[in-house]
C-alpha cells in the first residue's frame, strides 16, 4: 500500500520521521510532502534518507518552464499513486485549510485531488485544540469521513499540560495499516490456509472430531484474498460458504488434509495452519457399522501425521505460520511449538473459555515470532485478528528479507 504522509509545521514534526519509519516497517511505501512551515522544524533530507524517495516541498518548481509544468501537475499524479493520505502533525491552521478546501500549497492541493481514505493526526497547544474554531473544523472533516486520531494528554512543548500531543507513531501507523482494506500488500503471494476440524472415522457412520467451526481459517482466507493474495483454502467439514475468489479444497481426515497441503505446497509462498487437526485416528476403519454388542468398548488410536512438523522440515523459504490452541500459558506453549515445528510465527489463542477460540466470532491471541517478538492481540472479531496476523506476516517478510 502506498501512503502519502503530509507533515505540517509543528514541534511534533520530528515524530513524523518516526511515523515514516513505523509505516515502512509495516510494509507500506511512504511518499512525504512537507509544508513550508514543516521545513522550519525538520528537513526534507531526514525523510529522503528514511524513505529513500524524493520529498515534495513545492507546488511550483522555479528552474525551467518544463519543470514548472511537470511540477504543476505532480499533485494530481501523487494523489492518484497513493492509497491513503495521513497528515501528521495536522496543525490548527492545516485543519482549517483542509476543512475549507484551500489549495495554496502542494499538500492542500493534493488533498483536494485525493479520493482515498484520509487520516488526520492533530497536534497543538491544548487551548488551540479546545477552541471552537478548531473543533468546528474537525467536525467538518469528521463528517467528510476522515479518520481523526485524537491527540494524547501530556506535557506540551509550550509548558502546558493537557490534550495536544501527537499520537504515538506506532499507534498512528497501526491505524493507517488497518485502513489498508483496499490495500493489496499480499499481491503476488500465494497463501495456503488450512481451516476447520478434521473428522476421523471410527466406522462408516461415526467419527472423532472437535469443535472447530472454520471461522478463524475462513476469516484468514477472506482477508488474504482482499489484500491481493491468491488463496488456496484446505478445509475440513464446516458449515460456512466458500469465500469469494478462493480455491477451496474440501477434505475430511488428517491424512486427506496432509495430502492436499503437500499437493499445493510448491505454489505457496505463505502457509497458515489454523485447522484443528485430530491428533489421533483409527488406522484400520471397519468396513461396516460397529454393532452394539459389548457393554464396554475401548479404542486403540494411532497418531495422525503431524502436518505442521512436516511442513517445518520442507518449507524452504516459505513463511510458515502455525496455530496453538491453549488453555493456559499461551506464550510458553507457542514458543516451544515455534521452535519444535520450525515455524516463523505461532498464533497462540485461548480456547476453553466463552467468547474466543472455537466456534466464536471473536478471538484473542498472542503472536510469537521467530524474531523474538511477542505481540498480544486483544479480543476482536476474527477478521480483525486475521488482518493483524497478516500485518505481522508482512513485517516478518521484510525483516527476513533485510537480514539476508
Ligand atoms: O475454527 P474456529 O471455530 O474458528 O476455531 C479456531 C481455532 C481455535 C480452531 C484456531 O484458532 C486454532 O487454534 N487452530 C489450531 C488448533 C489446534 O489444533 O491446535 P494444536 O495446538 O493442537 O495444534 C498446533 C498446530 O499444529 C496447529 O497449527 C495445527 O493445525 C497443527 N497440527 C496439529 C495436529 C496435526 N496432526 N497436524 C498439524 O498440522
Short mmCIF file of C-alpha atoms in Angstrom, two decimals, residues 23-337:
data_model
loop_
_atom_site.label_atom_id
_atom_site.label_comp_id
_atom_site.label_asym_id
_atom_site.label_seq_id
_atom_site.Cartn_x
_atom_site.Cartn_y
_atom_site.Cartn_z
CA UNK A 23 4.80 2.84 8.30
CA UNK A 24 7.67 1.34 6.34
CA UNK A 25 8.13 -1.35 8.99
CA UNK A 26 4.54 -2.37 8.24
CA UNK A 27 5.45 -2.91 4.62
CA UNK A 28 3.93 0.38 3.37
CA UNK A 29 5.57 2.66 0.79
CA UNK A 30 5.78 6.25 2.01
CA UNK A 31 5.79 9.48 -0.03
CA UNK A 32 6.45 12.52 2.14
CA UNK A 33 5.13 16.02 1.47
CA UNK A 34 6.36 18.85 3.73
CA UNK A 35 4.58 22.18 4.09
CA UNK A 36 6.70 25.35 4.19
CA UNK A 37 6.16 25.59 7.93
CA UNK A 38 7.15 21.93 8.42
CA UNK A 39 10.53 22.65 6.83
CA UNK A 40 11.26 25.09 9.65
CA UNK A 41 11.07 22.15 12.09
CA UNK A 42 12.55 19.28 10.10
CA UNK A 43 14.46 18.97 6.84
CA UNK A 44 13.42 17.13 3.67
CA UNK A 45 16.76 15.31 3.87
CA UNK A 46 15.70 13.44 7.01
CA UNK A 47 12.67 11.98 5.25
CA UNK A 48 14.51 11.37 1.97
CA UNK A 49 17.11 9.34 3.89
CA UNK A 50 14.42 7.39 5.76
CA UNK A 51 12.14 6.65 2.81
CA UNK A 52 14.70 6.56 0.01
CA UNK A 53 12.38 8.79 -2.04
CA UNK A 54 12.30 12.41 -3.14
CA UNK A 55 10.44 14.58 -0.65
CA UNK A 56 7.94 17.05 -2.11
CA UNK A 57 8.15 20.58 -0.75
CA UNK A 58 6.94 22.88 -3.54
CA UNK A 59 3.85 23.30 -5.66
CA UNK A 60 5.86 25.07 -8.34
CA UNK A 61 9.46 24.48 -9.33
CA UNK A 62 11.42 27.55 -10.39
CA UNK A 63 14.25 26.17 -12.52
CA UNK A 64 12.76 25.84 -16.03
CA UNK A 65 9.38 26.15 -17.67
CA UNK A 66 9.39 22.38 -18.37
CA UNK A 67 9.99 21.58 -14.70
CA UNK A 68 7.33 24.09 -13.73
CA UNK A 69 4.78 22.32 -15.93
CA UNK A 70 5.57 18.83 -14.60
CA UNK A 71 5.56 20.15 -11.04
CA UNK A 72 2.24 21.91 -11.59
CA UNK A 73 0.52 18.61 -12.31
CA UNK A 74 2.54 16.48 -9.88
CA UNK A 75 -0.10 16.84 -7.15
CA UNK A 76 -2.54 15.00 -9.43
CA UNK A 77 -0.23 12.05 -10.01
CA UNK A 78 0.77 11.95 -6.33
CA UNK A 79 -2.94 11.90 -5.41
CA UNK A 80 -3.54 9.05 -7.85
CA UNK A 81 -0.48 6.99 -6.87
CA UNK A 82 -1.28 6.79 -3.14
CA UNK A 83 -3.87 4.66 -1.36
CA UNK A 84 -4.06 6.50 1.98
CA UNK A 85 -3.25 10.08 2.98
CA UNK A 86 -2.02 10.84 6.50
CA UNK A 87 -1.41 14.31 7.83
CA UNK A 88 0.76 14.33 10.97
CA UNK A 89 1.09 16.65 12.70
CA UNK A 90 -2.09 18.32 11.48
CA UNK A 91 -1.76 21.84 12.89
CA UNK A 92 -4.76 24.06 13.65
CA UNK A 93 -4.00 26.09 10.51
CA UNK A 94 -3.73 22.99 8.32
CA UNK A 95 -7.03 21.61 9.69
CA UNK A 96 -8.70 24.91 8.82
CA UNK A 97 -7.26 24.95 5.31
CA UNK A 98 -8.28 21.33 4.69
CA UNK A 99 -11.77 21.92 6.10
CA UNK A 100 -12.34 24.91 3.81
CA UNK A 101 -10.71 23.48 0.70
CA UNK A 102 -7.81 25.90 0.35
CA UNK A 103 -5.37 24.89 -2.38
CA UNK A 104 -2.39 27.12 -1.73
CA UNK A 105 0.44 24.63 -1.38
CA UNK A 106 1.31 21.10 -2.51
CA UNK A 107 -0.29 19.32 0.45
CA UNK A 108 -3.64 21.11 0.38
CA UNK A 109 -3.83 20.91 -3.43
CA UNK A 110 -3.08 17.17 -3.38
CA UNK A 111 -5.71 16.73 -0.64
CA UNK A 112 -8.38 18.10 -2.97
CA UNK A 113 -7.28 15.77 -5.77
CA UNK A 114 -7.12 12.75 -3.45
CA UNK A 115 -10.09 10.35 -3.35
CA UNK A 116 -8.90 7.66 -0.85
CA UNK A 117 -9.11 7.46 2.95
CA UNK A 118 -7.60 10.36 4.92
CA UNK A 119 -6.14 10.12 8.44
CA UNK A 120 -5.56 13.34 10.37
CA UNK A 121 -3.41 13.41 13.49
CA UNK A 122 -3.73 16.83 15.11
CA UNK A 123 -1.11 18.21 17.48
CA UNK A 124 -1.18 21.65 19.06
CA UNK A 125 -1.46 23.65 22.28
CA UNK A 126 -4.41 22.50 24.49
CA UNK A 127 -6.26 25.81 24.21
CA UNK A 128 -5.91 25.84 20.43
CA UNK A 129 -7.23 22.26 20.40
CA UNK A 130 -10.21 23.17 22.61
CA UNK A 131 -11.04 26.35 20.65
CA UNK A 132 -14.49 26.16 18.99
CA UNK A 133 -12.94 27.11 15.64
CA UNK A 134 -10.65 24.06 15.72
CA UNK A 135 -13.44 21.78 16.95
CA UNK A 136 -15.81 23.03 14.22
CA UNK A 137 -13.15 22.39 11.58
CA UNK A 138 -12.64 18.91 12.99
CA UNK A 139 -16.38 18.25 12.79
CA UNK A 140 -16.38 19.25 9.13
CA UNK A 141 -13.51 16.87 8.46
CA UNK A 142 -15.12 14.06 10.50
CA UNK A 143 -18.37 14.46 8.55
CA UNK A 144 -16.30 14.12 5.38
CA UNK A 145 -15.45 10.61 6.62
CA UNK A 146 -11.84 11.31 7.59
CA UNK A 147 -10.28 9.41 10.49
CA UNK A 148 -9.19 11.77 13.25
CA UNK A 149 -6.59 10.25 15.58
CA UNK A 150 -7.06 12.47 18.58
CA UNK A 151 -4.01 13.95 20.31
CA UNK A 152 -2.86 12.48 23.59
CA UNK A 153 -2.80 14.14 27.01
CA UNK A 154 0.54 15.17 28.46
CA UNK A 155 3.14 17.87 28.93
CA UNK A 156 3.26 20.03 25.79
CA UNK A 157 6.23 21.90 24.30
CA UNK A 158 4.60 25.19 25.42
CA UNK A 159 4.77 24.04 29.06
CA UNK A 160 1.03 23.39 29.41
CA UNK A 161 -0.33 20.00 30.36
CA UNK A 162 -3.40 18.69 28.54
CA UNK A 163 -4.56 17.27 25.23
CA UNK A 164 -2.42 18.23 22.25
CA UNK A 165 0.48 15.75 21.94
CA UNK A 166 0.68 13.97 18.60
CA UNK A 167 -0.48 10.35 18.93
CA UNK A 168 2.38 7.87 19.21
CA UNK A 169 3.83 6.94 15.79
CA UNK A 170 3.23 3.19 16.29
CA UNK A 171 -0.42 3.81 17.13
CA UNK A 172 -0.81 6.04 14.09
CA UNK A 173 0.92 3.52 11.84
CA UNK A 174 -1.45 0.79 13.08
CA UNK A 175 -4.46 2.97 12.22
CA UNK A 176 -3.08 3.60 8.73
CA UNK A 177 -2.23 -0.08 8.18
CA UNK A 178 -5.73 -1.11 9.29
CA UNK A 179 -7.19 1.24 6.68
CA UNK A 180 -5.45 -0.80 4.07
CA UNK A 181 -8.72 -2.58 3.41
CA UNK A 182 -8.30 -1.81 -0.21
CA UNK A 183 -4.58 -2.36 0.10
CA UNK A 184 -3.04 -5.14 -1.94
CA UNK A 185 0.08 -5.75 0.11
CA UNK A 186 -0.27 -9.53 -0.39
CA UNK A 187 -0.29 -9.07 -4.15
CA UNK A 188 2.00 -11.70 -5.69
CA UNK A 189 1.75 -14.05 -2.68
CA UNK A 190 0.01 -17.42 -2.73
CA UNK A 191 -1.34 -18.16 0.73
CA UNK A 192 -2.13 -21.77 1.63
CA UNK A 193 -4.54 -21.88 4.58
CA UNK A 194 -5.92 -24.88 6.44
CA UNK A 195 -9.18 -24.43 8.33
CA UNK A 196 -11.82 -26.23 10.33
CA UNK A 197 -11.69 -29.61 12.05
CA UNK A 198 -10.81 -33.00 10.65
CA UNK A 199 -13.15 -35.96 11.04
CA UNK A 200 -11.52 -39.31 11.74
CA UNK A 201 -13.91 -42.20 11.03
CA UNK A 202 -14.48 -44.99 13.55
CA UNK A 203 -16.76 -46.87 11.17
CA UNK A 204 -18.88 -45.80 8.16
CA UNK A 205 -21.25 -43.76 10.38
CA UNK A 206 -19.18 -42.50 13.31
CA UNK A 207 -16.15 -40.25 13.64
CA UNK A 208 -13.90 -38.41 16.11
CA UNK A 209 -13.70 -34.64 15.62
CA UNK A 210 -13.54 -31.35 17.52
CA UNK A 211 -15.46 -28.09 17.89
CA UNK A 212 -13.65 -26.07 15.20
CA UNK A 213 -16.19 -24.15 13.09
CA UNK A 214 -13.68 -22.95 10.47
CA UNK A 215 -14.48 -19.28 11.27
CA UNK A 216 -10.85 -18.35 12.03
CA UNK A 217 -9.46 -20.05 8.92
CA UNK A 218 -12.17 -18.65 6.64
CA UNK A 219 -11.58 -15.13 8.04
CA UNK A 220 -7.88 -15.55 7.21
CA UNK A 221 -8.75 -16.68 3.69
CA UNK A 222 -11.12 -13.73 3.11
CA UNK A 223 -8.63 -11.18 4.41
CA UNK A 224 -5.69 -12.65 2.44
CA UNK A 225 -7.80 -12.57 -0.73
CA UNK A 226 -8.90 -8.98 -0.13
CA UNK A 227 -5.26 -7.98 0.42
CA UNK A 228 -4.37 -9.28 -3.03
CA UNK A 229 -3.16 -12.84 -2.39
CA UNK A 230 -4.11 -15.91 -4.38
CA UNK A 231 -5.60 -18.17 -1.72
CA UNK A 232 -5.76 -21.96 -1.54
CA UNK A 233 -8.04 -22.92 1.35
CA UNK A 234 -7.93 -26.53 2.50
CA UNK A 235 -10.90 -27.03 4.73
CA UNK A 236 -12.24 -29.76 6.95
CA UNK A 237 -16.04 -30.17 7.13
CA UNK A 238 -17.66 -26.85 8.15
CA UNK A 239 -20.96 -25.07 7.55
CA UNK A 240 -19.54 -21.88 6.04
CA UNK A 241 -19.94 -20.56 2.50
CA UNK A 242 -16.80 -20.62 0.33
CA UNK A 243 -15.04 -17.24 0.46
CA UNK A 244 -15.13 -15.44 -2.89
CA UNK A 245 -12.24 -15.88 -5.27
CA UNK A 246 -10.58 -18.58 -3.18
CA UNK A 247 -9.58 -22.07 -4.38
CA UNK A 248 -11.41 -24.27 -1.88
CA UNK A 249 -10.39 -27.89 -1.37
CA UNK A 250 -12.63 -29.89 0.93
CA UNK A 251 -11.18 -32.75 2.96
CA UNK A 252 -12.35 -34.90 5.87
CA UNK A 253 -9.42 -36.59 7.54
CA UNK A 254 -5.97 -35.53 8.70
CA UNK A 255 -4.40 -37.73 6.04
CA UNK A 256 -6.51 -36.12 3.30
CA UNK A 257 -5.57 -32.69 4.66
CA UNK A 258 -1.87 -33.62 4.70
CA UNK A 259 -2.02 -34.85 1.10
CA UNK A 260 -3.87 -31.74 -0.12
CA UNK A 261 -1.35 -29.47 1.64
CA UNK A 262 1.63 -31.17 0.02
CA UNK A 263 -0.07 -31.21 -3.40
CA UNK A 264 -0.28 -27.39 -3.22
CA UNK A 265 2.95 -26.65 -1.34
CA UNK A 266 5.00 -25.85 -4.45
CA UNK A 267 2.78 -22.88 -5.37
CA UNK A 268 2.57 -21.45 -1.81
CA UNK A 269 4.67 -18.57 -0.51
CA UNK A 270 2.93 -18.31 2.89
CA UNK A 271 1.31 -21.19 4.81
CA UNK A 272 -1.15 -20.63 7.65
CA UNK A 273 -2.17 -23.71 9.63
CA UNK A 274 -5.30 -22.73 11.50
CA UNK A 275 -7.04 -26.11 11.17
CA UNK A 276 -7.73 -28.11 14.30
CA UNK A 277 -6.30 -31.40 13.05
CA UNK A 278 -7.16 -34.51 15.06
CA UNK A 279 -4.05 -35.86 16.74
CA UNK A 280 -5.22 -39.48 16.72
CA UNK A 281 -7.23 -41.70 14.41
CA UNK A 282 -8.19 -45.29 13.91
CA UNK A 283 -5.77 -46.56 11.31
CA UNK A 284 -7.94 -49.51 10.30
CA UNK A 285 -11.52 -48.38 9.95
CA UNK A 286 -14.09 -51.23 9.93
CA UNK A 287 -15.95 -51.53 6.62
CA UNK A 288 -19.31 -51.98 8.35
CA UNK A 289 -21.10 -50.23 11.18
CA UNK A 290 -19.88 -51.50 14.55
CA UNK A 291 -22.78 -53.22 16.34
CA UNK A 292 -23.61 -52.56 19.97
CA UNK A 293 -22.72 -55.92 21.42
CA UNK A 294 -20.25 -55.44 24.27
CA UNK A 295 -21.09 -53.50 27.47
CA UNK A 296 -17.76 -51.72 27.33
CA UNK A 297 -15.60 -50.78 24.43
CA UNK A 298 -12.15 -49.27 24.11
CA UNK A 299 -10.48 -47.72 21.10
CA UNK A 300 -6.84 -48.06 20.21
CA UNK A 301 -5.81 -44.98 18.25
CA UNK A 302 -2.68 -44.16 16.28
CA UNK A 303 -1.20 -40.69 15.79
CA UNK A 304 -2.19 -38.79 12.64
CA UNK A 305 0.56 -37.23 10.50
CA UNK A 306 1.83 -34.02 12.12
CA UNK A 307 1.36 -31.76 9.07
CA UNK A 308 2.88 -28.69 10.72
CA UNK A 309 6.03 -30.55 11.76
CA UNK A 310 6.46 -32.00 8.26
CA UNK A 311 5.95 -28.53 6.73
CA UNK A 312 8.62 -27.18 9.10
CA UNK A 313 11.07 -29.64 7.52
CA UNK A 314 10.05 -28.96 3.92
CA UNK A 315 9.02 -25.28 3.88
CA UNK A 316 12.15 -23.93 2.13
CA UNK A 317 11.94 -20.12 2.10
CA UNK A 318 8.17 -20.06 2.60
CA UNK A 319 6.75 -18.35 5.69
CA UNK A 320 5.14 -20.93 7.98
CA UNK A 321 2.54 -19.77 10.49
CA UNK A 322 1.29 -22.34 12.98
CA UNK A 323 -1.54 -22.05 15.48
CA UNK A 324 -1.56 -23.21 19.08
CA UNK A 325 -4.83 -23.82 20.90
CA UNK A 326 -4.00 -23.34 24.57
CA UNK A 327 -5.99 -23.12 27.78
CA UNK A 328 -3.10 -21.59 29.77
CA UNK A 329 0.48 -20.32 29.36
CA UNK A 330 -0.22 -19.02 25.86
CA UNK A 331 3.25 -17.66 25.18
CA UNK A 332 5.31 -20.53 26.59
CA UNK A 333 3.29 -23.14 24.67
CA UNK A 334 3.56 -21.15 21.46
CA UNK A 335 7.31 -20.52 21.77
CA UNK A 336 8.00 -24.22 22.22
CA UNK A 337 5.81 -25.04 19.14
#
